[in-house]
Amino acid sequence: GKRRVIQPPQWEQKGIPTLYWMREAELKHSRVAMLAWFGWLATDGGFGMTLRFPGELYSVESIPTAYEAHNVLVDQGSMGFLLLAVAFIEFCTSAVLVEVAGGGNDREAGDYMLDPLNFLKGKTDDEVFRMKTRELLNGRLAML
């Protein structure tokens, strides 16, 4: 029979190179996955103690495990606020994609110019590349 060819998204026609778009998404998702793994361990006592927000709602008695936290917090209403906060952050950070598409910004994918702990300060280009590669590989592992 006749073969159908599925065309990839036409981002290049809109001005955003596909590799840039994919790397941006990969870094964002990998950072969220790394935070999620840390949060899962921290709230269930993986470090020898449970790390929770203060208050009865977030206590081990109210939410015994991180696995049960989603349903408890949806019923309580906290997840609605989290959804709005994440939507706001996504909206604000997506503006740079518009700038990149228009040629108004040439930043690297995933680079928000945010280094509050100065991990990259005073590092050579090779050391910066090595640290960014570690972040990427650890993020890929977390996304599994």
PDB file of C-alpha atoms in Angstrom:
ATOM      1  CA  GLY A   1       0.000   0.000   0.000  1.00  0.00           C
ATOM      2  CA  LYS A   2       0.798   3.648   0.083  1.00  0.00           C
ATOM      3  CA  ARG A   3       3.241   4.748   2.807  1.00  0.00           C
ATOM      4  CA  ARG A   4       2.404   7.750   4.936  1.00  0.00           C
ATOM      5  CA  VAL A   5       5.276   9.932   6.026  1.00  0.00           C
ATOM      6  CA  ILE A   6       4.842  11.703   9.344  1.00  0.00           C
ATOM      7  CA  GLN A   7       6.406  15.132   9.156  1.00  0.00           C
ATOM      8  CA  PRO A   8       8.297  16.413  12.202  1.00  0.00           C
ATOM      9  CA  PRO A   9       7.177  19.687  13.818  1.00  0.00           C
ATOM     10  CA  GLN A  10       8.062  22.664  11.664  1.00  0.00           C
ATOM     11  CA  TRP A  11       9.819  24.714  14.358  1.00  0.00           C
ATOM     12  CA  GLU A  12      12.601  25.762  12.002  1.00  0.00           C
ATOM     13  CA  GLN A  13      10.072  27.617   9.876  1.00  0.00           C
ATOM     14  CA  LYS A  14       9.019  29.588  12.954  1.00  0.00           C
ATOM     15  CA  GLY A  15      12.599  30.470  13.776  1.00  0.00           C
ATOM     16  CA  ILE A  16      13.379  28.126  16.693  1.00  0.00           C
ATOM     17  CA  PRO A  17      15.918  25.431  15.800  1.00  0.00           C
ATOM     18  CA  THR A  18      14.646  21.984  16.757  1.00  0.00           C
ATOM     19  CA  LEU A  19      17.794  21.033  18.662  1.00  0.00           C
ATOM     20  CA  TYR A  20      17.619  24.221  20.735  1.00  0.00           C
ATOM     21  CA  TRP A  21      13.943  23.610  21.541  1.00  0.00           C
ATOM     22  CA  MET A  22      14.581  19.989  22.489  1.00  0.00           C
ATOM     23  CA  ARG A  23      17.604  20.802  24.661  1.00  0.00           C
ATOM     24  CA  GLU A  24      15.627  23.516  26.444  1.00  0.00           C
ATOM     25  CA  ALA A  25      12.840  21.031  27.189  1.00  0.00           C
ATOM     26  CA  GLU A  26      15.293  18.296  28.163  1.00  0.00           C
ATOM     27  CA  LEU A  27      17.092  20.513  30.673  1.00  0.00           C
ATOM     28  CA  LYS A  28      13.862  21.834  32.174  1.00  0.00           C
ATOM     29  CA  HIS A  29      12.381  18.364  32.567  1.00  0.00           C
ATOM     30  CA  SER A  30      15.611  16.891  33.909  1.00  0.00           C
ATOM     31  CA  ARG A  31      15.897  19.620  36.558  1.00  0.00           C
ATOM     32  CA  VAL A  32      12.327  18.966  37.666  1.00  0.00           C
ATOM     33  CA  ALA A  33      13.025  15.213  37.759  1.00  0.00           C
ATOM     34  CA  MET A  34      16.145  15.717  39.898  1.00  0.00           C
ATOM     35  CA  LEU A  35      14.165  17.872  42.340  1.00  0.00           C
ATOM     36  CA  ALA A  36      11.392  15.269  42.396  1.00  0.00           C
ATOM     37  CA  TRP A  37      13.809  12.460  43.272  1.00  0.00           C
ATOM     38  CA  PHE A  38      15.320  14.545  46.056  1.00  0.00           C
ATOM     39  CA  GLY A  39      11.862  15.465  47.325  1.00  0.00           C
ATOM     40  CA  TRP A  40      10.696  11.867  47.275  1.00  0.00           C
ATOM     41  CA  LEU A  41      13.661  10.760  49.376  1.00  0.00           C
ATOM     42  CA  ALA A  42      13.560  13.752  51.729  1.00  0.00           C
ATOM     43  CA  THR A  43       9.845  13.507  52.561  1.00  0.00           C
ATOM     44  CA  ASP A  44       9.938   9.753  53.141  1.00  0.00           C
ATOM     45  CA  GLY A  45      12.973   9.825  55.428  1.00  0.00           C
ATOM     46  CA  GLY A  46      15.615   8.690  52.971  1.00  0.00           C
ATOM     47  CA  PHE A  47      18.209  10.822  54.773  1.00  0.00           C
ATOM     48  CA  GLY A  48      17.497   9.439  58.240  1.00  0.00           C
ATOM     49  CA  MET A  49      14.747  11.957  59.032  1.00  0.00           C
ATOM     50  CA  THR A  50      11.629  13.195  57.282  1.00  0.00           C
ATOM     51  CA  LEU A  51      11.827  16.699  55.864  1.00  0.00           C
ATOM     52  CA  ARG A  52       8.364  18.249  55.745  1.00  0.00           C
ATOM     53  CA  PHE A  53       6.761  21.683  55.709  1.00  0.00           C
ATOM     54  CA  PRO A  54       5.667  22.774  59.185  1.00  0.00           C
ATOM     55  CA  GLY A  55       2.044  22.251  60.139  1.00  0.00           C
ATOM     56  CA  GLU A  56      -0.337  19.428  60.908  1.00  0.00           C
ATOM     57  CA  LEU A  57      -1.435  19.074  57.281  1.00  0.00           C
ATOM     58  CA  TYR A  58       2.070  18.103  56.155  1.00  0.00           C
ATOM     59  CA  SER A  59       2.899  15.852  59.124  1.00  0.00           C
ATOM     60  CA  VAL A  60       3.699  12.162  58.756  1.00  0.00           C
ATOM     61  CA  GLU A  61       0.382  11.377  60.440  1.00  0.00           C
ATOM     62  CA  SER A  62      -1.587  13.293  57.769  1.00  0.00           C
ATOM     63  CA  ILE A  63       0.536  12.204  54.817  1.00  0.00           C
ATOM     64  CA  PRO A  64       2.306   8.921  55.636  1.00  0.00           C
ATOM     65  CA  THR A  65       4.267   8.655  52.366  1.00  0.00           C
ATOM     66  CA  ALA A  66       5.122  10.826  49.380  1.00  0.00           C
ATOM     67  CA  TYR A  67       3.138   8.403  47.216  1.00  0.00           C
ATOM     68  CA  GLU A  68      -0.073   9.391  49.029  1.00  0.00           C
ATOM     69  CA  ALA A  69       0.734  13.113  49.090  1.00  0.00           C
ATOM     70  CA  HIS A  70      -0.775  13.920  45.687  1.00  0.00           C
ATOM     71  CA  ASN A  71      -4.308  12.804  46.489  1.00  0.00           C
ATOM     72  CA  VAL A  72      -4.264  14.288  49.996  1.00  0.00           C
ATOM     73  CA  LEU A  73      -3.021  17.661  48.763  1.00  0.00           C
ATOM     74  CA  VAL A  74      -5.419  17.747  45.793  1.00  0.00           C
ATOM     75  CA  ASP A  75      -8.320  17.189  48.185  1.00  0.00           C
ATOM     76  CA  GLN A  76      -6.941  19.893  50.508  1.00  0.00           C
ATOM     77  CA  GLY A  77      -6.375  22.402  47.675  1.00  0.00           C
ATOM     78  CA  SER A  78      -2.611  22.932  47.788  1.00  0.00           C
ATOM     79  CA  MET A  79      -2.073  21.417  44.360  1.00  0.00           C
ATOM     80  CA  GLY A  80      -4.278  24.056  42.719  1.00  0.00           C
ATOM     81  CA  PHE A  81      -1.904  26.760  43.938  1.00  0.00           C
ATOM     82  CA  LEU A  82       1.081  24.702  42.765  1.00  0.00           C
ATOM     83  CA  LEU A  83      -0.490  24.401  39.313  1.00  0.00           C
ATOM     84  CA  LEU A  84      -0.929  28.180  39.093  1.00  0.00           C
ATOM     85  CA  ALA A  85       2.634  28.812  40.303  1.00  0.00           C
ATOM     86  CA  VAL A  86       4.093  26.417  37.729  1.00  0.00           C
ATOM     87  CA  ALA A  87       1.935  27.915  34.955  1.00  0.00           C
ATOM     88  CA  PHE A  88       3.199  31.396  35.865  1.00  0.00           C
ATOM     89  CA  ILE A  89       6.834  30.254  35.798  1.00  0.00           C
ATOM     90  CA  GLU A  90       6.309  28.494  32.458  1.00  0.00           C
ATOM     91  CA  PHE A  91       4.716  31.620  31.008  1.00  0.00           C
ATOM     92  CA  CYS A  92       7.581  33.839  32.171  1.00  0.00           C
ATOM     93  CA  THR A  93      10.370  31.532  31.018  1.00  0.00           C
ATOM     94  CA  SER A  94       8.788  30.881  27.635  1.00  0.00           C
ATOM     95  CA  ALA A  95       9.295  34.530  26.692  1.00  0.00           C
ATOM     96  CA  VAL A  96      12.963  33.820  25.995  1.00  0.00           C
ATOM     97  CA  LEU A  97      11.955  31.290  23.325  1.00  0.00           C
ATOM     98  CA  VAL A  98      10.180  34.107  21.508  1.00  0.00           C
ATOM     99  CA  GLU A  99      13.330  36.222  21.786  1.00  0.00           C
ATOM    100  CA  VAL A 100      15.498  33.378  20.460  1.00  0.00           C
ATOM    101  CA  ALA A 101      13.097  32.801  17.571  1.00  0.00           C
ATOM    102  CA  GLY A 102      13.320  36.480  16.633  1.00  0.00           C
ATOM    103  CA  GLY A 103      17.091  36.589  16.962  1.00  0.00           C
ATOM    104  CA  GLY A 104      16.934  38.931  19.948  1.00  0.00           C
ATOM    105  CA  ASN A 105      18.669  36.563  22.337  1.00  0.00           C
ATOM    106  CA  ASP A 106      21.534  34.139  21.825  1.00  0.00           C
ATOM    107  CA  ARG A 107      21.636  32.414  25.211  1.00  0.00           C
ATOM    108  CA  GLU A 108      22.380  28.715  25.534  1.00  0.00           C
ATOM    109  CA  ALA A 109      19.392  26.434  25.960  1.00  0.00           C
ATOM    110  CA  GLY A 110      18.483  26.082  29.626  1.00  0.00           C
ATOM    111  CA  ASP A 111      20.754  28.910  30.783  1.00  0.00           C
ATOM    112  CA  TYR A 112      18.712  31.270  32.960  1.00  0.00           C
ATOM    113  CA  MET A 113      21.794  33.204  34.136  1.00  0.00           C
ATOM    114  CA  LEU A 114      21.019  31.910  37.626  1.00  0.00           C
ATOM    115  CA  ASP A 115      23.960  30.720  39.723  1.00  0.00           C
ATOM    116  CA  PRO A 116      23.230  31.894  43.281  1.00  0.00           C
ATOM    117  CA  LEU A 117      25.783  29.521  44.843  1.00  0.00           C
ATOM    118  CA  ASN A 118      28.508  30.560  42.361  1.00  0.00           C
ATOM    119  CA  PHE A 119      29.210  27.024  41.164  1.00  0.00           C
ATOM    120  CA  LEU A 120      30.541  28.372  37.862  1.00  0.00           C
ATOM    121  CA  LYS A 121      32.356  31.425  39.190  1.00  0.00           C
ATOM    122  CA  GLY A 122      36.073  31.353  38.393  1.00  0.00           C
ATOM    123  CA  LYS A 123      35.818  28.109  36.420  1.00  0.00           C
ATOM    124  CA  THR A 124      37.552  27.543  33.096  1.00  0.00           C
ATOM    125  CA  ASP A 125      35.487  26.810  29.987  1.00  0.00           C
ATOM    126  CA  ASP A 126      36.430  23.126  30.259  1.00  0.00           C
ATOM    127  CA  GLU A 127      35.281  22.961  33.887  1.00  0.00           C
ATOM    128  CA  VAL A 128      32.002  24.713  33.052  1.00  0.00           C
ATOM    129  CA  PHE A 129      31.424  22.287  30.169  1.00  0.00           C
ATOM    130  CA  ARG A 130      32.140  19.343  32.481  1.00  0.00           C
ATOM    131  CA  MET A 131      29.680  20.586  35.114  1.00  0.00           C
ATOM    132  CA  LYS A 132      26.968  21.225  32.533  1.00  0.00           C
ATOM    133  CA  THR A 133      27.524  17.756  31.080  1.00  0.00           C
ATOM    134  CA  ARG A 134      27.189  16.245  34.564  1.00  0.00           C
ATOM    135  CA  GLU A 135      23.926  18.119  35.074  1.00  0.00           C
ATOM    136  CA  LEU A 136      22.598  16.851  31.760  1.00  0.00           C
ATOM    137  CA  LEU A 137      23.579  13.227  32.409  1.00  0.00           C
ATOM    138  CA  ASN A 138      22.291  13.231  36.004  1.00  0.00           C
ATOM    139  CA  GLY A 139      19.057  14.784  34.755  1.00  0.00           C
ATOM    140  CA  ARG A 140      18.668  12.080  32.129  1.00  0.00           C
ATOM    141  CA  LEU A 141      19.158   9.460  34.831  1.00  0.00           C
ATOM    142  CA  ALA A 142      16.544  11.142  37.045  1.00  0.00           C
ATOM    143  CA  MET A 143      14.044  11.142  34.177  1.00  0.00           C
ATOM    144  CA  LEU A 144      14.239   7.357  33.870  1.00  0.00           C
TER     145      LEU A 144
END
